[in-house]
Coordinates of C-alpha atoms (C1' of nucleotides) in Angstrom, one line a residue:
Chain A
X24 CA -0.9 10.1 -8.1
X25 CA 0.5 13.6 -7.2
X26 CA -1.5 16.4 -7.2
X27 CA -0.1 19.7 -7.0
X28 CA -1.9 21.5 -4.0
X29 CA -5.3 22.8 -3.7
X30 CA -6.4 25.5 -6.3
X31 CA -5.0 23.1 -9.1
X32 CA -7.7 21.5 -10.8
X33 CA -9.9 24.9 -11.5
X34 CA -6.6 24.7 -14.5
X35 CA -8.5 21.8 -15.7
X36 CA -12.0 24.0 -16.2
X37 CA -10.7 26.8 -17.6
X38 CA -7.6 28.9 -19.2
X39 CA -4.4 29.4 -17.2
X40 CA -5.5 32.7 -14.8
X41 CA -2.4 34.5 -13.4
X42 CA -4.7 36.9 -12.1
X43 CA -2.1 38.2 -9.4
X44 CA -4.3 37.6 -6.1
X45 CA -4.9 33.8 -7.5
X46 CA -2.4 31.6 -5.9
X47 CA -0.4 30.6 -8.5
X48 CA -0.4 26.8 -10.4
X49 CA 3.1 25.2 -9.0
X50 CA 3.2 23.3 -12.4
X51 CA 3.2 26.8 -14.3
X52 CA 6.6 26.8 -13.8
X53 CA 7.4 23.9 -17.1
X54 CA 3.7 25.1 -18.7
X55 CA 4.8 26.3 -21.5
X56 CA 6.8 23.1 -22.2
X57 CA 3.9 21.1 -22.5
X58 CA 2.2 19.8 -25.7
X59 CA -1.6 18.6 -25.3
X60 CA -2.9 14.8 -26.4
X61 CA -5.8 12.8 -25.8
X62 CA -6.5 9.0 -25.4
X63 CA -9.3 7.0 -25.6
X64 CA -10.9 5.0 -23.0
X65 CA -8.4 2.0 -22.4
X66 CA -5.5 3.4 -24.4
X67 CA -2.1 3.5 -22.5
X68 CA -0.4 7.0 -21.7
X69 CA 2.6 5.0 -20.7
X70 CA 3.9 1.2 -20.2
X71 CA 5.4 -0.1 -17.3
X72 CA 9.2 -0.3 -18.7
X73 CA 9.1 2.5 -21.1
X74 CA 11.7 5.1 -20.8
X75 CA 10.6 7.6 -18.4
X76 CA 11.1 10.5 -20.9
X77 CA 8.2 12.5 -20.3
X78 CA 5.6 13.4 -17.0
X79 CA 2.1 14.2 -17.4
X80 CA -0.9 16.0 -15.7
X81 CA -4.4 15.2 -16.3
X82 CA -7.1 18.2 -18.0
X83 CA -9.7 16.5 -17.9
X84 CA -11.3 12.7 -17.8
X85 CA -9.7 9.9 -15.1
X86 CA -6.8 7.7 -15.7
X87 CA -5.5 4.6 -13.4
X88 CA -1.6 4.0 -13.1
X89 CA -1.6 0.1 -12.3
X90 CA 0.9 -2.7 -12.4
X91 CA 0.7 -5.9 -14.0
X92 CA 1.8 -8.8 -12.2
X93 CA 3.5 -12.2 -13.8
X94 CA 0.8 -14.3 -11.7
X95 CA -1.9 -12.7 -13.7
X96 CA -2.6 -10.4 -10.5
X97 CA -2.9 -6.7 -11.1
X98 CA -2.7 -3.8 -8.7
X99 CA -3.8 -0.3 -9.1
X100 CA -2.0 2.3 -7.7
X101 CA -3.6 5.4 -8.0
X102 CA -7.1 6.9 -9.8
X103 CA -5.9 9.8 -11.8
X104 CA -8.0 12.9 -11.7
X105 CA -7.5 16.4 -13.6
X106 CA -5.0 18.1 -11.6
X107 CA -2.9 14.7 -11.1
X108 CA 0.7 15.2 -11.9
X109 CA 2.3 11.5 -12.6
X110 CA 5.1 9.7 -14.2
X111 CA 8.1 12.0 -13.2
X112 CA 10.8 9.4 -12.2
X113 CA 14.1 9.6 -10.9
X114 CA 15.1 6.5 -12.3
X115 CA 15.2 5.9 -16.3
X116 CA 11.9 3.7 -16.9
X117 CA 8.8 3.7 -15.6
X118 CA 7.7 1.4 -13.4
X119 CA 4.1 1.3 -14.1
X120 CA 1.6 1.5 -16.5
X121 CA -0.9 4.4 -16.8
X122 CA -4.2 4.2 -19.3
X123 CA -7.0 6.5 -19.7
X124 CA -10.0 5.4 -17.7
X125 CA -11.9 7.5 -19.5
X126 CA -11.5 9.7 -22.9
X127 CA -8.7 12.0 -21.6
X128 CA -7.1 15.1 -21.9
X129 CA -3.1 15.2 -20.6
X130 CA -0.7 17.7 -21.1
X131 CA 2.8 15.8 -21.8
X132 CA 6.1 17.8 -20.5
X133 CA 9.5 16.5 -21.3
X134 CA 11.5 15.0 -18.6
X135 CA 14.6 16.9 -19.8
X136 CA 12.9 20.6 -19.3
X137 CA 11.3 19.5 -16.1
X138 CA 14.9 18.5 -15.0
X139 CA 16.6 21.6 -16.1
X140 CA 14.0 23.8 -14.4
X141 CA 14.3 21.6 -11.2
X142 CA 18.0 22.6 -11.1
X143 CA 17.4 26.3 -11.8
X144 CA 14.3 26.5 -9.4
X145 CA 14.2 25.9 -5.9
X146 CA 11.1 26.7 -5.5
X147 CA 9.6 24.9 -8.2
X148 CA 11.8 21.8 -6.6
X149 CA 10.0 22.1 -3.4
X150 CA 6.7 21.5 -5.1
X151 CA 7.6 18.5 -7.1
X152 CA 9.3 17.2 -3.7
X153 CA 6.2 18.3 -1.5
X154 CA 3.8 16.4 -4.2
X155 CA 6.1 13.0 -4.0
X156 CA 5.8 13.3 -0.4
X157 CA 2.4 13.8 -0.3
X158 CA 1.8 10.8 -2.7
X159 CA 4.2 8.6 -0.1
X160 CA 1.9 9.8 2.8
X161 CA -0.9 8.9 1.1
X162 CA -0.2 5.4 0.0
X163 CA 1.2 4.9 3.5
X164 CA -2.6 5.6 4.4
X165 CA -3.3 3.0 2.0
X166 CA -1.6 0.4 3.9
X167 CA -4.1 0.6 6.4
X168 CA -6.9 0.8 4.3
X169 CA -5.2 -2.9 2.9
X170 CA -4.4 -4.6 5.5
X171 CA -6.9 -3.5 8.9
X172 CA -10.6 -2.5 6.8
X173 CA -13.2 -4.4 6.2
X174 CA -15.0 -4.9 2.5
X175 CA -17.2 -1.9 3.4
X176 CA -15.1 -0.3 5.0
X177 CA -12.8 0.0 2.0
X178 CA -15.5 0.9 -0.2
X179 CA -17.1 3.6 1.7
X180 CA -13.5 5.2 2.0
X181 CA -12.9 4.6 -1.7
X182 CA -16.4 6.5 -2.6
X183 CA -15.5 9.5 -0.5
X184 CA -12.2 9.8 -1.5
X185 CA -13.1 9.8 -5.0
X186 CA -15.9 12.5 -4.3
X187 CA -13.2 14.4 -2.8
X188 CA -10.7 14.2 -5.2
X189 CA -13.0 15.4 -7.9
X190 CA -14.2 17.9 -5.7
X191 CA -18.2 17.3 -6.6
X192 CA -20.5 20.2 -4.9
X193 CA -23.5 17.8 -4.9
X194 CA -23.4 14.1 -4.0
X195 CA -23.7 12.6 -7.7
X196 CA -20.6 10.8 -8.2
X197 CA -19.9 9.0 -11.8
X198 CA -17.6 6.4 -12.0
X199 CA -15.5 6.4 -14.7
X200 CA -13.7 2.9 -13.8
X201 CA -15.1 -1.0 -14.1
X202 CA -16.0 -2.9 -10.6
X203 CA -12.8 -4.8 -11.8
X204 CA -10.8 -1.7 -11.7
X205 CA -12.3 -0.9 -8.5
X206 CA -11.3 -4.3 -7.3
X207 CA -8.0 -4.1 -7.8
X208 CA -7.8 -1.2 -6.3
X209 CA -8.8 -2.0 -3.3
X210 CA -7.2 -5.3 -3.2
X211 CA -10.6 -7.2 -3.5
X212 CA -12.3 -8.8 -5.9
X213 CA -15.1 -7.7 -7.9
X214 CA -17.9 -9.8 -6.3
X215 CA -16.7 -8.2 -3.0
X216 CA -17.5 -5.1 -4.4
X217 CA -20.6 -5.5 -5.9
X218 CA -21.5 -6.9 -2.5
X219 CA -19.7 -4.1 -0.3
X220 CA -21.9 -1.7 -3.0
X221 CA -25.2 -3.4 -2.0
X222 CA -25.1 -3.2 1.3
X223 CA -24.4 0.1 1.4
X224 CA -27.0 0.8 -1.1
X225 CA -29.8 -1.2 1.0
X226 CA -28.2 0.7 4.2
X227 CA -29.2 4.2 2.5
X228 CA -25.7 5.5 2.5
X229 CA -25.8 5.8 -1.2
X230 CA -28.5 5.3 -4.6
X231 CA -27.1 4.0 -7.7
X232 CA -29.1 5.9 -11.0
X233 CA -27.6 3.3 -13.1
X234 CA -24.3 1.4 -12.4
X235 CA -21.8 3.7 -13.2
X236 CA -23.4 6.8 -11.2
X237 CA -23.9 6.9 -7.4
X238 CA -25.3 9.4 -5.3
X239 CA -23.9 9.6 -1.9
X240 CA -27.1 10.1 -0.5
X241 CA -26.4 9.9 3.3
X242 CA -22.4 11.1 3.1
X243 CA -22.5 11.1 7.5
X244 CA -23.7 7.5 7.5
X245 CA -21.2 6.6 4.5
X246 CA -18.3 8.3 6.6
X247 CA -19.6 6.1 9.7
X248 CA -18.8 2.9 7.7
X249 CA -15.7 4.6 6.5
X250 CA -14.6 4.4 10.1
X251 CA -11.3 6.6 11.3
X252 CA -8.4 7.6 8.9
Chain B
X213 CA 11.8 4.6 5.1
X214 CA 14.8 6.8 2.9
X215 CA 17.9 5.4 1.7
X216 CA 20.4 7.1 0.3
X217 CA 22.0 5.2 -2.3
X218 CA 24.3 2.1 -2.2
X219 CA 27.3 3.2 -0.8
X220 CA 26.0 5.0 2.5
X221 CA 25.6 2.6 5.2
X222 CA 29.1 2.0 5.0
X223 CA 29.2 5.4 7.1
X224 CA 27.6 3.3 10.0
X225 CA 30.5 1.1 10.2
X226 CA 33.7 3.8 10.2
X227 CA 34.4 7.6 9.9
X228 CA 32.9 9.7 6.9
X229 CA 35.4 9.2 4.2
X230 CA 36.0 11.6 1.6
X231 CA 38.4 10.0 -0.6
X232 CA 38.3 11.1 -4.2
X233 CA 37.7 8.0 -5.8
X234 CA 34.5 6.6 -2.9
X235 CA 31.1 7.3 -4.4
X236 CA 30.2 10.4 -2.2
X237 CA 27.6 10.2 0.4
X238 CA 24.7 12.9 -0.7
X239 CA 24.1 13.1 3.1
X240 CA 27.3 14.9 3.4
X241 CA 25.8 18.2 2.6
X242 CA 24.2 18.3 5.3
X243 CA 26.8 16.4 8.0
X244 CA 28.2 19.3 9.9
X245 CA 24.5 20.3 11.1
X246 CA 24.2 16.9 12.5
X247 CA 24.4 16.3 16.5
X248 CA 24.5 12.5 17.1
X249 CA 22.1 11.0 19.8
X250 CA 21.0 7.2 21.3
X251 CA 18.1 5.5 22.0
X252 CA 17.2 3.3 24.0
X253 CA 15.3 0.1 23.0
X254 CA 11.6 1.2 22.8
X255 CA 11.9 4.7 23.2
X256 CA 10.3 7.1 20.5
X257 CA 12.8 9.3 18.7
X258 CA 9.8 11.6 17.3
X259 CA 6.1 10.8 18.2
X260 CA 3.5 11.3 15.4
X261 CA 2.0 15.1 15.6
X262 CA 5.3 16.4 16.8
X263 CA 6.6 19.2 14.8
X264 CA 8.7 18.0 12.5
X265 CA 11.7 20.3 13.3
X266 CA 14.3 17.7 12.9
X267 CA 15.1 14.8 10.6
X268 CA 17.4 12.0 11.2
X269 CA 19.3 9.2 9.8
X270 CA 20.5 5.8 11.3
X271 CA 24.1 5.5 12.1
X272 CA 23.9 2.0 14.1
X273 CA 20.8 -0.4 15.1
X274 CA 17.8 -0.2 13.9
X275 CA 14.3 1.7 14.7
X276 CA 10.6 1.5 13.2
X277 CA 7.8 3.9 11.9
X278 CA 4.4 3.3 13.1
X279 CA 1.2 4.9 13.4
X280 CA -1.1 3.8 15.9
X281 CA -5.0 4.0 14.8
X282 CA -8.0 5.1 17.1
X283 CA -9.2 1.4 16.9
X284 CA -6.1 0.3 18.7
X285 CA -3.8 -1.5 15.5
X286 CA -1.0 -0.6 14.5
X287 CA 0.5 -0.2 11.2
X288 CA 4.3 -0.6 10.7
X289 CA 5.6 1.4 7.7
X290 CA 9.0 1.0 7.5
X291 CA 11.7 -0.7 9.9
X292 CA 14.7 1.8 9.5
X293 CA 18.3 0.5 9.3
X294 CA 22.0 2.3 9.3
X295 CA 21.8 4.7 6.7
X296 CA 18.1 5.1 6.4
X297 CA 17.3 9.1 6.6
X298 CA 13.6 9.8 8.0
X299 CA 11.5 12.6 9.5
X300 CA 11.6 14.9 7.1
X301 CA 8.7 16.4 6.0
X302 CA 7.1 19.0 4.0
X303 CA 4.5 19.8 6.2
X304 CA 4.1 21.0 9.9
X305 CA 3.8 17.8 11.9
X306 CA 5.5 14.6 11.5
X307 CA 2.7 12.3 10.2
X308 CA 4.1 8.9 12.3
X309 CA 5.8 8.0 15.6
X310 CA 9.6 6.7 14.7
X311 CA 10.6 4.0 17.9
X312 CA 13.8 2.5 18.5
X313 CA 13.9 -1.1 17.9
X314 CA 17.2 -1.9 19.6
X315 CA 20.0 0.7 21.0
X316 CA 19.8 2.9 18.4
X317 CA 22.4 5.8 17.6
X318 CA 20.9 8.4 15.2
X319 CA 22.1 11.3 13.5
X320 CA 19.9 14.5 13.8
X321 CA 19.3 17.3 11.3
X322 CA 17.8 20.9 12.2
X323 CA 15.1 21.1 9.3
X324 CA 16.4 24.5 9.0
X325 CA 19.6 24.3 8.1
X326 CA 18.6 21.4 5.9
X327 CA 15.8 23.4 3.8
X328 CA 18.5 25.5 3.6
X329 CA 21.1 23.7 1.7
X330 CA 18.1 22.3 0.0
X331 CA 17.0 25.6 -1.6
X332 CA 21.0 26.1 -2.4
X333 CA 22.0 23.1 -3.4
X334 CA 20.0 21.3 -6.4
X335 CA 22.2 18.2 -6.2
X336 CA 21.1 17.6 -2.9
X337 CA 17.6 18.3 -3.7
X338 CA 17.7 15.4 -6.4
X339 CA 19.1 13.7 -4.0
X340 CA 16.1 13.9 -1.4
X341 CA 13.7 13.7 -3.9
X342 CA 15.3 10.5 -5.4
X343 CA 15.4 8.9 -1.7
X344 CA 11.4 10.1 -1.4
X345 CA 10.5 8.7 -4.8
X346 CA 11.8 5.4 -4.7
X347 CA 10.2 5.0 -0.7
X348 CA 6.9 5.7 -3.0
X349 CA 8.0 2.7 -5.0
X350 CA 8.8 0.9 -2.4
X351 CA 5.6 1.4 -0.8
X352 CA 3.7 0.5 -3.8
X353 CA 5.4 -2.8 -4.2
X354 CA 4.3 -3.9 -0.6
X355 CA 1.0 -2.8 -1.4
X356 CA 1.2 -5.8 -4.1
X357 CA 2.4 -8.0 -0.9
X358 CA -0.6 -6.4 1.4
X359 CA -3.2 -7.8 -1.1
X360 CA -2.0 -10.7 -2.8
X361 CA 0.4 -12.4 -1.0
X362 CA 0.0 -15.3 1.4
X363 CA 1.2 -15.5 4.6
X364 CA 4.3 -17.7 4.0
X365 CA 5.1 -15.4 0.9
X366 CA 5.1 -12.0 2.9
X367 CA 7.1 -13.7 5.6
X368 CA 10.2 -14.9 3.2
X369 CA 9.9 -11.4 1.2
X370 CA 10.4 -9.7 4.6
X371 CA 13.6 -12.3 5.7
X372 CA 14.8 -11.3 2.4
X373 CA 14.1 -7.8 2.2
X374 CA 15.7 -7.3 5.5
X375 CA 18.9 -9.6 4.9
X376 CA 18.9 -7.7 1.9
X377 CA 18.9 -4.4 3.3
X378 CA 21.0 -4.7 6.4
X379 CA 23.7 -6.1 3.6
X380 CA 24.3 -9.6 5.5
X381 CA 27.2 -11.4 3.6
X382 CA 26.7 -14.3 5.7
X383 CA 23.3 -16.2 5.9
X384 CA 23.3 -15.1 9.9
X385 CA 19.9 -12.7 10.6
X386 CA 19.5 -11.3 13.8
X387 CA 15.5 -10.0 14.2
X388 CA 15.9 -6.9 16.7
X389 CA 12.1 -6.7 16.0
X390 CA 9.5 -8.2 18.2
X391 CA 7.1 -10.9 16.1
X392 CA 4.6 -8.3 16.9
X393 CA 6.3 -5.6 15.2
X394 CA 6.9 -8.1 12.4
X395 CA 2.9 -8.9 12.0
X396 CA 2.5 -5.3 12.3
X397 CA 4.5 -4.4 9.6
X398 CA 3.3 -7.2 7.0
X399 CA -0.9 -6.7 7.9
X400 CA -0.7 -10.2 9.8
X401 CA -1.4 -11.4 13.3
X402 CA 1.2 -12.6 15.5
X403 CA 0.4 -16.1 15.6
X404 CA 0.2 -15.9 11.5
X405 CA 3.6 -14.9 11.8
X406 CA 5.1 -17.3 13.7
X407 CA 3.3 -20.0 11.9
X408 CA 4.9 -18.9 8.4
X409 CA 8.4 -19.0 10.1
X410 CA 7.9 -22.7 11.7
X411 CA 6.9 -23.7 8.0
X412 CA 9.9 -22.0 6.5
X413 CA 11.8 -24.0 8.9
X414 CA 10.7 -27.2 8.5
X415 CA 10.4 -26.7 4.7
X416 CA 14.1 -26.3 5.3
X417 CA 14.6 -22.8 4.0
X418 CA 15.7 -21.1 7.4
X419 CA 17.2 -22.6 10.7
X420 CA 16.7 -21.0 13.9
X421 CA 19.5 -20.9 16.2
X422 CA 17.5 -18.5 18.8
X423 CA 14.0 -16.7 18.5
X424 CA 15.5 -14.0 16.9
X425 CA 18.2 -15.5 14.8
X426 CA 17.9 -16.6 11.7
X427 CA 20.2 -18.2 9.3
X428 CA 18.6 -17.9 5.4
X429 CA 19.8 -21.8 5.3
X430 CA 18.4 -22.3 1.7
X431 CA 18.1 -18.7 0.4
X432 CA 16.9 -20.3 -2.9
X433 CA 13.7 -22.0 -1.3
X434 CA 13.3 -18.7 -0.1
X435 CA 13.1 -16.6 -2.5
X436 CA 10.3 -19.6 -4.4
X437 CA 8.3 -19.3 -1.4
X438 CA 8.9 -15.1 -1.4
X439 CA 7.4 -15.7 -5.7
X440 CA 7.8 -12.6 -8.0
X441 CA 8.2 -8.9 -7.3
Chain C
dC259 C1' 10.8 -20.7 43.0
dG260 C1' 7.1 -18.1 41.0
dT261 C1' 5.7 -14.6 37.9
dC262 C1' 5.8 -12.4 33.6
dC263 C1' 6.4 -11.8 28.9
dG264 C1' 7.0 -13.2 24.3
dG265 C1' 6.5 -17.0 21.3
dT266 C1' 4.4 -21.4 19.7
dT267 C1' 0.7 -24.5 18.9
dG268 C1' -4.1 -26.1 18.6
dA269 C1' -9.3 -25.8 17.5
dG270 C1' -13.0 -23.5 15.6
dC271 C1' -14.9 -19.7 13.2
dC272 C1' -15.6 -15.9 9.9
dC273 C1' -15.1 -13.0 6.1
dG274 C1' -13.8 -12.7 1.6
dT275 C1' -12.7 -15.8 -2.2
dT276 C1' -14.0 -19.2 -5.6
dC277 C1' -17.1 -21.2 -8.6
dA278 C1' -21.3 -20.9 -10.8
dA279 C1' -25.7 -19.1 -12.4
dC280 C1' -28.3 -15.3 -13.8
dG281 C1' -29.6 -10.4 -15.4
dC282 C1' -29.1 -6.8 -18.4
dA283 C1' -27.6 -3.6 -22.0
dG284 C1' -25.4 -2.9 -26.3
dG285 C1' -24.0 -4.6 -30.7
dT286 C1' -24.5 -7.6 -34.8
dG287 C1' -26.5 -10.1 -38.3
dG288 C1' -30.2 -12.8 -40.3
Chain D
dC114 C1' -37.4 -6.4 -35.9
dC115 C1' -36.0 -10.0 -33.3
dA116 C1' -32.5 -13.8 -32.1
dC117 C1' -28.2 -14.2 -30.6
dC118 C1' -23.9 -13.1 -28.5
dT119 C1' -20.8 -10.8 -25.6
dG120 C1' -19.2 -8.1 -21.7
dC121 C1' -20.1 -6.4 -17.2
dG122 C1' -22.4 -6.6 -12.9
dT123 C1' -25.1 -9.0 -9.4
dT124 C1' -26.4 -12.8 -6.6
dG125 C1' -26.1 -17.4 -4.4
dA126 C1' -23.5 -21.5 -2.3
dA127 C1' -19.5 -23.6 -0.6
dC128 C1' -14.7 -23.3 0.6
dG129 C1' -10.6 -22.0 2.9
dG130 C1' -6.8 -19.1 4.8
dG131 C1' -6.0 -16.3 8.3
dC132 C1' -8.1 -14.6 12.6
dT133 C1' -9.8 -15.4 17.3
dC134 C1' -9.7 -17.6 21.5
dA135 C1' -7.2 -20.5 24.5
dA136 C1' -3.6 -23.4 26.3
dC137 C1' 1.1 -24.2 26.7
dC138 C1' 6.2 -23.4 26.7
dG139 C1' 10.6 -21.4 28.0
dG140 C1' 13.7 -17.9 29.3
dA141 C1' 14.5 -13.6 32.2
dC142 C1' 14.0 -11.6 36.4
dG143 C1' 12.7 -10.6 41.1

DNA sequence: CGTCCGGTTGAGCCCGTTCAACGCAGGTGG
DNA sequence: CCACCTGCGTTGAACGGGCTCAACCGGACG
């Protein structure tokens, strides 16, 4: 959902470095707050209407944050991948739900700290407020993925996105999520993906090992479906 | 895009008042940096990749953000009425072009002076923050009306949303928008639009006393069409 | 009066959805 | 060990809502 800027996720590889040339982790600011819990594959973190008590960051494994709709429709917001910061609110409750996608590791800081270190430090305020606004910027991006992209089109951009976001060196790419997951993701449904997936496979953009792990074999013809933006 | 909470767009109708008992306007941290400036219908008050050295806020008419993609569309992501606050970013560049929609009279803020107060000032930080979060909820909940609503449903949510926003009393809507901005904003074509509305009229929920005004005749059959969320 | 621009209406098409069948892997129980 | 079941993914066929293309309408303006 948020993800506090660039060097963030080594955090989720290894021990906390302050090594003084390292640029510092933004979120060491409430570290010390945080208690450490896991969840199993399918488990909720949080509901959609729970009090909005605590905020989280992801160690390791992949979460979605999704909301369920009265017509049975459900739409995903966000993949969550170590490094994601999520579930700060402004308001009281939550307005979504979040649930590992795989088994996960999150650290869990108390709203109430978070707030009184917001109050205290500017500078730690300016990250939370920078990662917000990223998340706004990037859902905006979203928007045109939804409404102007074609079933390949969102795919391909939903494959690279997710290579990126876990930062992979080589092109294997595991997917941690169900085509259903993917699918409401991308505001399809999960034939449309499995289709959008084949094509691209028989186009040599990508191999598939088994279902669950791609390999983005040719990434420049992938980014040519992708299209702009 | 940003509103600040309930009370503000009361400024666009008089003179900032202070009085002890009025909800304060969070804005007003920031009102003595303001110069005030018009627009013309159609002009651009920023242009996306402009340095975003200013941020603004609606006083009186109302404007729209765009972004305009290599392929030639056009997404709409917010329409902006009096007492919206945009532009203000946490990066270089602004990342969208802001237009005016009618005659527009805008407030402007030196992004200076406002990181300024910002860094001072954690009560106004919340406050941006809170008006930044709850765009990203906003933006999330049209992301549910980009992939699962119908045409007719996306066109009485944005009636609604709009009557709701520029605080109508009356049933009376005037559309300063064009129906292209319209289909821009809710991932339609033009002719999708204006089919919706003639439905909506001769289901009886809205009248149309001109092209662009609307009276919200049977608000009820409305918001049934509109559905959930 | 003619032109232009924005909006409406009509006809046909297309892409993604819906409905349905099938494949395959993992788990369970005889 | 195999038969059966169940859940997830893939593939096929037909449908349909919104898009495309095109004509028309009406008000503003020269």
């Amino acid at each position: 959902m948020l993800n506090a800027s660039v060097e963030t996720s080594a955090m989720a590889l290894g021990p906390w470095t302050s090594s003084a040339r390292q640029p510092r982790d933004p979120l060491d600011e409430i570290a010390s707050f945080a208690t450490r819990i896991k969840a199993r594959r399918g488990t909720a973190i949080f509901a959609d209407g729970d009090d909005a008590n605590y905020c989280y960051r992801i160690v390791s494994g992949e979460a979605m944050a999704f909301k369920l709709m009265s017509d049975g429709h459900r739409q995903v917001y966000e993949f969550l991948v170590p490094g994601d910061f999520f579930g700060y609110e402004t308001q009281a409750d939550h307005y979504f739900t979040v649930e590992a996608v795989s088994e996960v590791v999150v650290l869990k800081y108390p709203r109430r700290a978070v707030e009184r270190v917001l109050a205290e430090n500017s500078r730690f305020a300016r990250e939370i407020q920078q990662m917000t606004a990223r998340g706004l910027h990037s859902a905006y991006q979203r928007m045109i993925l939804l409404t102007h992209k074609s079933a390949d089109e969102r795919v391909a951009w939903f494959l690279l996105e997710l290579a990126d976001r876990t930062r992979n060196s080589d092109d294997a790419l595991h997917l941690a999520m169900t085509r259903t997951d993917i699918a409401d993701y991308l505001g399809m449904v999960i034939e449309t993906v499995s289709r959008a997936l084949t094509r691209l496979k028989r186009g040599g953009a990508i191999a598939m090992q088994s279902v669950n792990d791609i390999r983005l074999v040719d990434r420049q013809r992938l980014e040519l479906v992708r299209g702009e933006i």
